[in-house]
Short mmCIF file of C-alpha atoms in Angstrom, two decimals:
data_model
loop_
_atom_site.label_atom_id
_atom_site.label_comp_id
_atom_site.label_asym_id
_atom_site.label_seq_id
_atom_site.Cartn_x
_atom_site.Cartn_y
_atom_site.Cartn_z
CA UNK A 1 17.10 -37.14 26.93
CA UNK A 2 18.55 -35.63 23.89
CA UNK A 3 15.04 -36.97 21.81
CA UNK A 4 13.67 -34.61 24.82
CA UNK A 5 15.85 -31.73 24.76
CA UNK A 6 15.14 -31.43 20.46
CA UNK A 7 11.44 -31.77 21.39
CA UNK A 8 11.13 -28.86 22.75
CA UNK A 9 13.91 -26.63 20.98
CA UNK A 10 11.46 -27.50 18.12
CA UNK A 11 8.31 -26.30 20.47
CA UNK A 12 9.99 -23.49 21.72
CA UNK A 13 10.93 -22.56 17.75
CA UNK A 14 7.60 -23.28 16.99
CA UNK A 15 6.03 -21.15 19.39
CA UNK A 16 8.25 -18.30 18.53
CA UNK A 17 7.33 -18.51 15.11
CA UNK A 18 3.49 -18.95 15.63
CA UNK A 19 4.21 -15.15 17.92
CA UNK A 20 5.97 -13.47 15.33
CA UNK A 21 2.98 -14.61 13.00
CA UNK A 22 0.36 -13.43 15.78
CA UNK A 23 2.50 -10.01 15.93
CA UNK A 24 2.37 -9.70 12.40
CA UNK A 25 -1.12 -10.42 11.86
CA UNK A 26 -1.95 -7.67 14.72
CA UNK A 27 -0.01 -5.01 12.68
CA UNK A 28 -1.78 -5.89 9.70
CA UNK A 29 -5.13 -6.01 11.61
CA UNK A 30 -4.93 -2.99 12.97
CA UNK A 31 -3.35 -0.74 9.67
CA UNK A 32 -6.16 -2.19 7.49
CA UNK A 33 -9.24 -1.27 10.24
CA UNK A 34 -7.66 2.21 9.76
CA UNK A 35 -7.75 2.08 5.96
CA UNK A 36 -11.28 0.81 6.07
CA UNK A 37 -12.74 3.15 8.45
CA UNK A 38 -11.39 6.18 6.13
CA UNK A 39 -13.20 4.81 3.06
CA UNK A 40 -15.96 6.43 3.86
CA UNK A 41 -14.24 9.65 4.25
CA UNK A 42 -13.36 9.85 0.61
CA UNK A 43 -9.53 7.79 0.93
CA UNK A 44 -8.80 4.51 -1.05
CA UNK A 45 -5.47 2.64 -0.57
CA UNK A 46 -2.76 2.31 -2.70
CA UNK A 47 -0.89 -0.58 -0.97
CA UNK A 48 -0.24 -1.63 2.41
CA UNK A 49 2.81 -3.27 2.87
CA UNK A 50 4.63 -5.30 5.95
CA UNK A 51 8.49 -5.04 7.90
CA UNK A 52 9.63 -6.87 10.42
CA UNK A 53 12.56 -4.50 12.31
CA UNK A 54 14.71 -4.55 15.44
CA UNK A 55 15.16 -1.50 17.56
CA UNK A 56 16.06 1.74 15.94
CA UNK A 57 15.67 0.01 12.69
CA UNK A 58 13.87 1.52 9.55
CA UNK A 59 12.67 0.75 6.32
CA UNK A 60 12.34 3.14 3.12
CA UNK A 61 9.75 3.07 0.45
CA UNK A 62 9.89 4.96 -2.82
CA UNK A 63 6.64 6.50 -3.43
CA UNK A 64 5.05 8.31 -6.32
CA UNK A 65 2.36 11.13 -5.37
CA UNK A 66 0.04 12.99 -7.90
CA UNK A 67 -0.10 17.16 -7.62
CA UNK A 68 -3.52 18.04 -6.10
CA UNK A 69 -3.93 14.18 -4.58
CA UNK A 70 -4.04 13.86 -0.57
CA UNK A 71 -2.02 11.23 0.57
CA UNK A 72 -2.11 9.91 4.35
CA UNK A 73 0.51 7.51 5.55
CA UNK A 74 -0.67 4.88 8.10
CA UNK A 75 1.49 3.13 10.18
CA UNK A 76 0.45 0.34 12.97
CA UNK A 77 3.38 -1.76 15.16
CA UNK A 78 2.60 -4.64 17.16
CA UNK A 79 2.23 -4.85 20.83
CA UNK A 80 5.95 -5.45 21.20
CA UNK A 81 6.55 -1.60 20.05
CA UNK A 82 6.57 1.68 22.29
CA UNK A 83 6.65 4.19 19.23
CA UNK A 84 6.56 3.79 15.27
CA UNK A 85 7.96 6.75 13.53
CA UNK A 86 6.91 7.72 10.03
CA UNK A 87 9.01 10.44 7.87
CA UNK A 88 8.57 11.95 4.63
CA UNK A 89 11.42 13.16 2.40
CA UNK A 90 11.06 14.39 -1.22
CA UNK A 91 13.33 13.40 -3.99
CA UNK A 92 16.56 15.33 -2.86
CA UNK A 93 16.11 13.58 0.85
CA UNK A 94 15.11 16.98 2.43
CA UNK A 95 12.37 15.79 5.31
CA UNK A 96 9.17 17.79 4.63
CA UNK A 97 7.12 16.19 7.77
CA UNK A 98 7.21 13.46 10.36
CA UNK A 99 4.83 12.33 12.47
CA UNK A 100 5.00 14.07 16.15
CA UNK A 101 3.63 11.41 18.28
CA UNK A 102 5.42 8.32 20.79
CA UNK A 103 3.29 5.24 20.00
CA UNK A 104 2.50 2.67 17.39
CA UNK A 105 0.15 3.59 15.40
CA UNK A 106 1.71 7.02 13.64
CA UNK A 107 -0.14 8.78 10.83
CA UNK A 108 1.01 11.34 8.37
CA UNK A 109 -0.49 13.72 6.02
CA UNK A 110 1.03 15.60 2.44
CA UNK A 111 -0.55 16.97 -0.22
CA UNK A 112 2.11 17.71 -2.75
CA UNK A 113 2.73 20.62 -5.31
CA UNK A 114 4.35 19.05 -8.32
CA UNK A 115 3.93 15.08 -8.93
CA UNK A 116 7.05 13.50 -7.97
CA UNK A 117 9.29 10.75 -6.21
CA UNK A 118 9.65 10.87 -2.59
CA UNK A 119 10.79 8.58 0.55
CA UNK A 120 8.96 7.15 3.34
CA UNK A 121 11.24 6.36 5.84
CA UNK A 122 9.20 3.50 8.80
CA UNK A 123 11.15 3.59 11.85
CA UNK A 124 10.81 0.97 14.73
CA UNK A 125 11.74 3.99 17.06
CA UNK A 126 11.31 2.29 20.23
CA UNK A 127 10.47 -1.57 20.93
CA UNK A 128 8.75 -2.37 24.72
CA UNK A 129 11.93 -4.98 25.47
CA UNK A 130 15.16 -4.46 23.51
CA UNK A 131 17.07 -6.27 25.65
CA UNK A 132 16.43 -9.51 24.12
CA UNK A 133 19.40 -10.17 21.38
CA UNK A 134 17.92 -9.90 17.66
CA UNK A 135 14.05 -8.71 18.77
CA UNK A 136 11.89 -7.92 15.94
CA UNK A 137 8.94 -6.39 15.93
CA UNK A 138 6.28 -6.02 12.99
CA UNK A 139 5.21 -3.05 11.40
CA UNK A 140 2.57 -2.36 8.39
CA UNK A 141 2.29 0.72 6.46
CA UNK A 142 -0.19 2.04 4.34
CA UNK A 143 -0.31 4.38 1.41
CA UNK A 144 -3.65 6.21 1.42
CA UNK A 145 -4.72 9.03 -0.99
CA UNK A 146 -7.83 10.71 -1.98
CA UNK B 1 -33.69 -0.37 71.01
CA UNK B 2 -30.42 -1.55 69.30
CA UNK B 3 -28.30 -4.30 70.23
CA UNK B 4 -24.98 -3.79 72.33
CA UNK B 5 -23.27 -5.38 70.03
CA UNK B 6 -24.19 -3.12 67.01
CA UNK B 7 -23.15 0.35 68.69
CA UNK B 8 -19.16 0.16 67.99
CA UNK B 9 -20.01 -1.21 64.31
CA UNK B 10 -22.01 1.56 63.43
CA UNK B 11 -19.19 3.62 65.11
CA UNK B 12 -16.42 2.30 62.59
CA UNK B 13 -18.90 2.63 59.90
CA UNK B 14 -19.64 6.18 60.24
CA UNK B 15 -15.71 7.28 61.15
CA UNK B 16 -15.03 5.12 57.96
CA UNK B 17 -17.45 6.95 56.14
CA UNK B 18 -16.46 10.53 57.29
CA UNK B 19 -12.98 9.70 55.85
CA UNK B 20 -13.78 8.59 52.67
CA UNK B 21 -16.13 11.95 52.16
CA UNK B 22 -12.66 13.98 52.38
CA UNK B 23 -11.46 13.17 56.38
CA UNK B 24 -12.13 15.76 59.61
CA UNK B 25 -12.37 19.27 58.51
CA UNK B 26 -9.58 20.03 60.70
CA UNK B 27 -7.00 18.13 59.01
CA UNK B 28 -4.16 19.99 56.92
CA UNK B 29 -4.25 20.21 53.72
CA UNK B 30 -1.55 17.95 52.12
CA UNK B 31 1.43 19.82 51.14
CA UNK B 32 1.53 20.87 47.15
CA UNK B 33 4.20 18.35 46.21
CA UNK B 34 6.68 19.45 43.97
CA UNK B 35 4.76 20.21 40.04
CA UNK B 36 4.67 16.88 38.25
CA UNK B 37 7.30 16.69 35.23
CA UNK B 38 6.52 17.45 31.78
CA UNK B 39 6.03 14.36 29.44
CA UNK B 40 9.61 14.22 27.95
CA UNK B 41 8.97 15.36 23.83
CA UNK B 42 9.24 12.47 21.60
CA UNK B 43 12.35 11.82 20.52
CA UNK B 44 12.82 13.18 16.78
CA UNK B 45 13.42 10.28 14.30
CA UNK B 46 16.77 10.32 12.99
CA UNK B 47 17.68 12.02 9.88
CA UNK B 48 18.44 10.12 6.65
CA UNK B 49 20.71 11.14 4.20
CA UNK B 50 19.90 11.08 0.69
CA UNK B 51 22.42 8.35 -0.13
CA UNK B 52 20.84 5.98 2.43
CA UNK B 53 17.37 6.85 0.62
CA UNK B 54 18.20 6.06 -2.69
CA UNK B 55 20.48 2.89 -1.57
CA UNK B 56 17.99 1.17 1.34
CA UNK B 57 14.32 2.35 -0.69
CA UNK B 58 12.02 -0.90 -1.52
CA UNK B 59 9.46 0.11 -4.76
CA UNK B 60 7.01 -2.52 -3.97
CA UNK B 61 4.84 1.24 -2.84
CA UNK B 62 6.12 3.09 -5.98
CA UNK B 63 3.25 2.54 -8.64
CA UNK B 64 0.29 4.86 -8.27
CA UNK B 65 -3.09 2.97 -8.66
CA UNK B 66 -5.29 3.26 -11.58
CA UNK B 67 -8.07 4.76 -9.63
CA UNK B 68 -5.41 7.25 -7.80
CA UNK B 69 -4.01 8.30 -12.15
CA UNK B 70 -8.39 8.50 -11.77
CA UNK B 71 -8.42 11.01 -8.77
CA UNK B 72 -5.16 12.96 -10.37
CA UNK B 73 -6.88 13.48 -13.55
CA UNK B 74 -10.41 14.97 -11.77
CA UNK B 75 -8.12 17.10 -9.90
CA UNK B 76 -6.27 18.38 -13.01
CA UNK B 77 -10.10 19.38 -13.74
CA UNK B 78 -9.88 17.07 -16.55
CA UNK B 79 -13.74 15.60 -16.66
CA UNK B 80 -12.84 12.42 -18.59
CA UNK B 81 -13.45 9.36 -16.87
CA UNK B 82 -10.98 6.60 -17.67
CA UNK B 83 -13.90 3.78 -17.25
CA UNK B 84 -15.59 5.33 -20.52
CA UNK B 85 -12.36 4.58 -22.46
CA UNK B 86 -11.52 0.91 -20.87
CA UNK B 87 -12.08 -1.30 -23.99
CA UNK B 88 -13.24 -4.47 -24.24
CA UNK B 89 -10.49 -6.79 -24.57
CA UNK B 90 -10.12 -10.89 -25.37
CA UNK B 91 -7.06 -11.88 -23.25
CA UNK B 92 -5.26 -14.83 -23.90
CA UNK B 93 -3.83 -16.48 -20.82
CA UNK B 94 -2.62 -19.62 -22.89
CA UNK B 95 1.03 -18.91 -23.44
CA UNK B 96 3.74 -20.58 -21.67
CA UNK B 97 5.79 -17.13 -21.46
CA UNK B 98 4.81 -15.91 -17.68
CA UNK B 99 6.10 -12.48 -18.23
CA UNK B 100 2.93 -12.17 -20.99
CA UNK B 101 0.68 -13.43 -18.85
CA UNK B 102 1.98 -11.17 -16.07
CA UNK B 103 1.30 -7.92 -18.16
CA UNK B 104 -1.56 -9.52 -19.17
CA UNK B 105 -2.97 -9.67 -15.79
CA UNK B 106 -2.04 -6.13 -14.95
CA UNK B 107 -3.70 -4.68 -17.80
CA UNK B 108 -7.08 -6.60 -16.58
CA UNK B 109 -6.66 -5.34 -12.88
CA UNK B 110 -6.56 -1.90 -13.84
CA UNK B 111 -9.78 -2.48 -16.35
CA UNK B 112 -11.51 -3.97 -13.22
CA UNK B 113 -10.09 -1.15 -10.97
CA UNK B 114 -11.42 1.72 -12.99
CA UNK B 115 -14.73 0.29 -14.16
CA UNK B 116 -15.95 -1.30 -10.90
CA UNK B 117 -18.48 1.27 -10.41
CA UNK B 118 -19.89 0.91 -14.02
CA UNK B 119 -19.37 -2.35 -15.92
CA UNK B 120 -21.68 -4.87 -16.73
CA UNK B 121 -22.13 -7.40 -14.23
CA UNK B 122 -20.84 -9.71 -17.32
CA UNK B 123 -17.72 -7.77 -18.48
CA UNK B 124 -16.86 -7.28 -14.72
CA UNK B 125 -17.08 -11.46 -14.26
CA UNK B 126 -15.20 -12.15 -17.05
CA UNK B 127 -12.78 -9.61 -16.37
CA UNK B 128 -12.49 -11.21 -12.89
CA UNK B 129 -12.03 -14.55 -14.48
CA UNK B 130 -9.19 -13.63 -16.57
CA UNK B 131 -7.24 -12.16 -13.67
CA UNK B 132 -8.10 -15.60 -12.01
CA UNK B 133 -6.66 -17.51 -14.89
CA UNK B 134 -3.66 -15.40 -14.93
CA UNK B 135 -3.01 -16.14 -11.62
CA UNK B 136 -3.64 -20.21 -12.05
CA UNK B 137 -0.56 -19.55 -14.63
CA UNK B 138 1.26 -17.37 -12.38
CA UNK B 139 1.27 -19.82 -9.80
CA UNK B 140 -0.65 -17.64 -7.21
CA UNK B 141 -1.78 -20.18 -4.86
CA UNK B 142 -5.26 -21.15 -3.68
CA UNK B 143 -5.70 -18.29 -1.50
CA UNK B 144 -6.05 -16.00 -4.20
CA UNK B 145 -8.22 -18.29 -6.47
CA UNK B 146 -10.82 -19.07 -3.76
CA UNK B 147 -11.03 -15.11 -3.02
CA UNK B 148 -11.50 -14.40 -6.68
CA UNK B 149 -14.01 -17.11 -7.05
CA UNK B 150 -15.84 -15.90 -4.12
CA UNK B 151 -15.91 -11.99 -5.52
CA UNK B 152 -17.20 -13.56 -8.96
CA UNK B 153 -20.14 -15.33 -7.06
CA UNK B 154 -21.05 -12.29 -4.65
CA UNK B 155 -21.49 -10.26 -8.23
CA UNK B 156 -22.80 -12.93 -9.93
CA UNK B 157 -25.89 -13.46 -6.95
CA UNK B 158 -25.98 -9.58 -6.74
CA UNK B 159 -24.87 -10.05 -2.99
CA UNK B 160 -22.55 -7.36 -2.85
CA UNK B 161 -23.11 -3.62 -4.03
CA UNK B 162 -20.65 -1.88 -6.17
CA UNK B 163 -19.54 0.39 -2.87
CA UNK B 164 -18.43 -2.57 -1.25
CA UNK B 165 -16.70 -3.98 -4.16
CA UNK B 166 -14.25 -1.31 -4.35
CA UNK B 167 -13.00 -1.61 -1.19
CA UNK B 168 -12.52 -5.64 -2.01
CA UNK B 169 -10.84 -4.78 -5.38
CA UNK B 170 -8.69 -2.36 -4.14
CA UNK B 171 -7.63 -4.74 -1.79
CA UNK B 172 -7.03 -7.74 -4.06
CA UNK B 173 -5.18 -5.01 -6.71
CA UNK B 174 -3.30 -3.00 -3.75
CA UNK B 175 -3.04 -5.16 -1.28
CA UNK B 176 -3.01 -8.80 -2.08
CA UNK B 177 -1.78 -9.57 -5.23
CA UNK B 178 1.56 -8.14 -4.42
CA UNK B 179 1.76 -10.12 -1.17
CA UNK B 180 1.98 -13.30 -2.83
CA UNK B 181 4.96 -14.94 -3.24
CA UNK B 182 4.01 -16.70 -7.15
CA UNK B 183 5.81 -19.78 -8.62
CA UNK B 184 6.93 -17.62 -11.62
CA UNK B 185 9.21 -15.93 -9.59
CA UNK B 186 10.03 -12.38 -7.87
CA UNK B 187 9.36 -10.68 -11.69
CA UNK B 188 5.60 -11.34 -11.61
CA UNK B 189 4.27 -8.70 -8.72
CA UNK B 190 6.52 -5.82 -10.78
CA UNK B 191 5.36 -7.10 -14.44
CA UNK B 192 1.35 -7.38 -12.84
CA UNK B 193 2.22 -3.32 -11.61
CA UNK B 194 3.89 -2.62 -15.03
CA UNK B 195 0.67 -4.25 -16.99
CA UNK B 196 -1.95 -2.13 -14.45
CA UNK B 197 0.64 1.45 -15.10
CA UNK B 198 0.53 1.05 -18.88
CA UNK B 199 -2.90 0.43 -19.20
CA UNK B 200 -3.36 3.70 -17.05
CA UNK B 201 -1.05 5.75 -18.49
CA UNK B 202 -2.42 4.88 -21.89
CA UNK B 203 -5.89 5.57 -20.91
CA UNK B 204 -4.90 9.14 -18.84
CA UNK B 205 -2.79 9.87 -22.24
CA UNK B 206 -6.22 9.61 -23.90
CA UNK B 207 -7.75 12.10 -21.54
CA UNK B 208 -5.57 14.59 -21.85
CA UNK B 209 -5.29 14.93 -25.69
CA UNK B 210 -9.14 14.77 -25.96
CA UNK B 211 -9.35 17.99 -23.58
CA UNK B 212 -6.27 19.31 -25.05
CA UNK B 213 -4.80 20.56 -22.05
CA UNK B 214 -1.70 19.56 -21.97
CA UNK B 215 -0.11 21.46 -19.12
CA UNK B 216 -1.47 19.19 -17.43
CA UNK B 217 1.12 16.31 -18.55
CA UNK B 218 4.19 16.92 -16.25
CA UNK B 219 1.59 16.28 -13.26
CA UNK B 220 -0.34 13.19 -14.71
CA UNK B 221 2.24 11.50 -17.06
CA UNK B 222 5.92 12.33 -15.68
CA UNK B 223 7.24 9.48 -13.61
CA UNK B 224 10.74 8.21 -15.00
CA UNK B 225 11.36 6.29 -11.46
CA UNK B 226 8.09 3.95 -12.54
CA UNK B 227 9.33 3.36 -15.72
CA UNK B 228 13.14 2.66 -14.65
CA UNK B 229 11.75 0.40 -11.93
CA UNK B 230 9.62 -1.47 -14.68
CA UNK B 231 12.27 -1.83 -17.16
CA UNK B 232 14.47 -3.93 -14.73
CA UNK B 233 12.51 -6.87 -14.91
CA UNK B 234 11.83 -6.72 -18.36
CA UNK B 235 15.28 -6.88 -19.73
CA UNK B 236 15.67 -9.66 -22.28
CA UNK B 237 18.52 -11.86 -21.33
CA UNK B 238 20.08 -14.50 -22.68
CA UNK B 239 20.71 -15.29 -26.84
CA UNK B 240 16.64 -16.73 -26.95
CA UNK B 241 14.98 -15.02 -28.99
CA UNK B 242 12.30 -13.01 -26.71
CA UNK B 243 8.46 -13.10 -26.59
CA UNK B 244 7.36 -10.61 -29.17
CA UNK B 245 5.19 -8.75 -26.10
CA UNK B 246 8.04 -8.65 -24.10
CA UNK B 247 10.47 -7.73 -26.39
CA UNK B 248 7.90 -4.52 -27.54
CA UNK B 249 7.57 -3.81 -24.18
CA UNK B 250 11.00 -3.62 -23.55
CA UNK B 251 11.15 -0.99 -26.17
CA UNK B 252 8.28 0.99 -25.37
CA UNK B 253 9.76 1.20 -21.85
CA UNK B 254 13.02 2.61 -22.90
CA UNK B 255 11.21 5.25 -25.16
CA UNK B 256 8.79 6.13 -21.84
CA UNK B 257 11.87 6.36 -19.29
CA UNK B 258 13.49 8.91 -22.26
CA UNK B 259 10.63 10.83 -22.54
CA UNK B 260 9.17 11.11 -19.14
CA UNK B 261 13.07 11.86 -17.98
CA UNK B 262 13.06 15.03 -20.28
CA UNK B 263 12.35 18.41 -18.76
CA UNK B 264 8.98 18.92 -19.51
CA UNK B 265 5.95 16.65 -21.24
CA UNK B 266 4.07 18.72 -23.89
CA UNK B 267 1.39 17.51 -27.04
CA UNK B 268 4.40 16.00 -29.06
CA UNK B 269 5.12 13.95 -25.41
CA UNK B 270 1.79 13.11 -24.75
CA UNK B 271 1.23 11.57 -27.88
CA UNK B 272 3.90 9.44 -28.36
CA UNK B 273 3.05 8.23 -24.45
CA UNK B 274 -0.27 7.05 -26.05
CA UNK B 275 0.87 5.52 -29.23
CA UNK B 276 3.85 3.77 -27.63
CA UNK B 277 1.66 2.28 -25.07
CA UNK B 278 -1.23 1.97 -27.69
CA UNK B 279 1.36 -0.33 -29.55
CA UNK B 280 2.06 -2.55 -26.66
CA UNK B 281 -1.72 -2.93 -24.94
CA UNK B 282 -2.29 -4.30 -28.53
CA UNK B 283 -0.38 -6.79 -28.74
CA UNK B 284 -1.62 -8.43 -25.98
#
């Protein structure tokens, strides 16, 4: 019984493992079709990076951006997420834009005036099921400038 | 003559028919219901304060990209294009010091980032194969040896135009070469960005003293955070004595965070950006 019982505690951590790889694969997936698509458009990444976060969780990035560049800011959650959130802040931490959407896959645009430091702030605004204790959900960002 | 049996069934069919085309004329109209709620406005995200940006931000986004210093400079209508000044260079990826070959390998990433358009098939491959190398010493992994070795034959067959192949190096220079977790340790993805920033820095210093217009400077050369986020994994520790690369490029760094902190970058600035870096690219 108890060879049973650790048989499938190992499935079941198994299985939840092999999802949050699936989830975090999607996020990926999906952020680099985006950067891909916009090749052609003139943009070129800089980096595309990966998060795993709970509800109302965030991560921050230090970025540097060129005067006269364009810079978009891709962001794609997995299926587990209602609404992504992307916000910019310059180097003092005023916000200069945020995206003004509710879903997954936010995008944000800055050109800046001087070359600089600034913050992008990825929040995991709003998750599909919270309830469950300790929930993560994926999230991949990408830096895109032309 | 129709059956009996048909009669009510074509009865039902036509009074099921008349409703579905919008019911007997006479009916009411439905009632307007009461006018449907707005979608509620997405909630805001909530404020940061500066003291959670500066304590909770991650760099691994913080380096600009050789071909983005590329795009800056055109913008700064400065006509120069770093792939004419990429030299040719005979890297040695035989020494046991990993922070060496880290640079090493950044300095090679940017050559192949800027001059993917124009190289030589040949100077393009053997750039390639040095990154590959470095990575073999890095500890990299197979994943990342296979995909080089694949983008080497692709060229190598002419199976892949140069379009394409900057989308695939900017993803193996952006996008998965700092992914990897290497056997060398946590110091290799910032040394490979610190290796691919001095190269380009270097090369953009060039630029601008050849046009001479050096108000352009502050926007192309002034970025103390890079430096400062460089020089942390480059401090020498412990009573060895260090690497001689390592140990110049822990100098050079602490002259660039100095300068590039200062109020403005002018000629004087400029130039000591390139020699500085000019020093260090040589030694390796």
């Amino acid at each position: 019984m108890r060879t049973l019982t650790r048989a499938l505690t190992a499935l079941l951590a198994l299985s939840i493992a092999g999802v949050a790889i699936a989830d975090q694969d999607e996020a990926d997936t999906c952020v680099r079709s985006k950067v891909w698509e916009a090749y052609p458009e003139g943009w070129a990444v800089r980096t595309i990076t990966k998060a795993n976060l709970g509800e109302t969780e965030h991560r921050i990035y230090l970025l540097t951006l060129y005067a006269g560049n364009e810079y978009k800011f891709l962001g794609c959650g997995d299926t587990s997420l209602v609404d992504v959130d992307l916000v910019l802040y310059d180097a003092d931490g005023r916000m200069l834009v945020q995206d003004q959407t509710e879903d997954r896959q936010p995008v944000v645009e800055f050109r800046p005036s001087s070359t600089d430091t600034f913050y992008l702030a990825v929040h995991a605004a709003k998750l599909v099921d919270a309830s469950e204790t300790g929930k993560k959900a994926s999230v991949a960002t990408a830096v895109t400038y032309r | 003559m129709l059956p009996s049996w048909i009669r009510p069934v074509l009865f039902s069919a036509v009074l099921v028919g008349a409703s579905a085309c919008g019911g007997t004329p006479e009916a009411p109209a439905p009632a307007p219901g009461p006018a449907p709620e707005p979608a509620p406005a997405p909630q805001a995200a909530p404020s940061l304060d500066l003291a959670t940006l500066q304590a909770q931000a991650q760099n691994i986004a913080l380096t600009p990209s050789p071909a983005e210093m590329q795009a800056a400079l055109s913008k700064a209508q400065i006509t120069q294009s770093l792939a004419e000044l990429v030299q040719k260079r005979e890297v040695d990826m035989d020494t046991p010091n990993k922070d060496r070959v880290a640079v090493r390998t950044g300095v090679l990433v940017a050559d192949v980032v800027l001059t993917i358009k124009t190289a030589p098939k040949e100077d393009l491959v053997a750039r390639l194969q040095g990154i590959q190398k470095g990575m073999q010493q890095l500890g990299g992994g197979a994943d990342i040896d296979n995909t080089i070795t694949d983008l080497v034959n692709r060229i190598q067959n002419d199976a892949v135009s140069r379009d394409e192949l900057v989308k695939d190096i900017d993803e193996l220079a952006g996008v998965i070469i700092p992914e990897i977790e290497y056997e060398a340790g946590e110091k290799v993805v910032p040394l490979i960005q610190a290796g691919s920033w001095l190269e380009g820095a270097n090369l953009v210093s060039s630029a601008v003293m050849a046009s001479g217009k050096f108000d352009t400077a502050d926007a192309l050369l002034k970025q103390p955070e890079v430096v400062k986020y460089f020089r942390q994994y480059v401090k020498i520790e412990g009573e060895n004595a260090p690497d001689e690369v390592v140990a110049k490029l822990e100098q050079t760094l602490g002259q660039l965070e100095m300068i590039t902190s200062g109020e403005t970058l002018g000629e004087e600035e400029v130039k000591t950006i390139n020699e500085q870096t000019d020093a260090v690219l040589a030694l390796l």
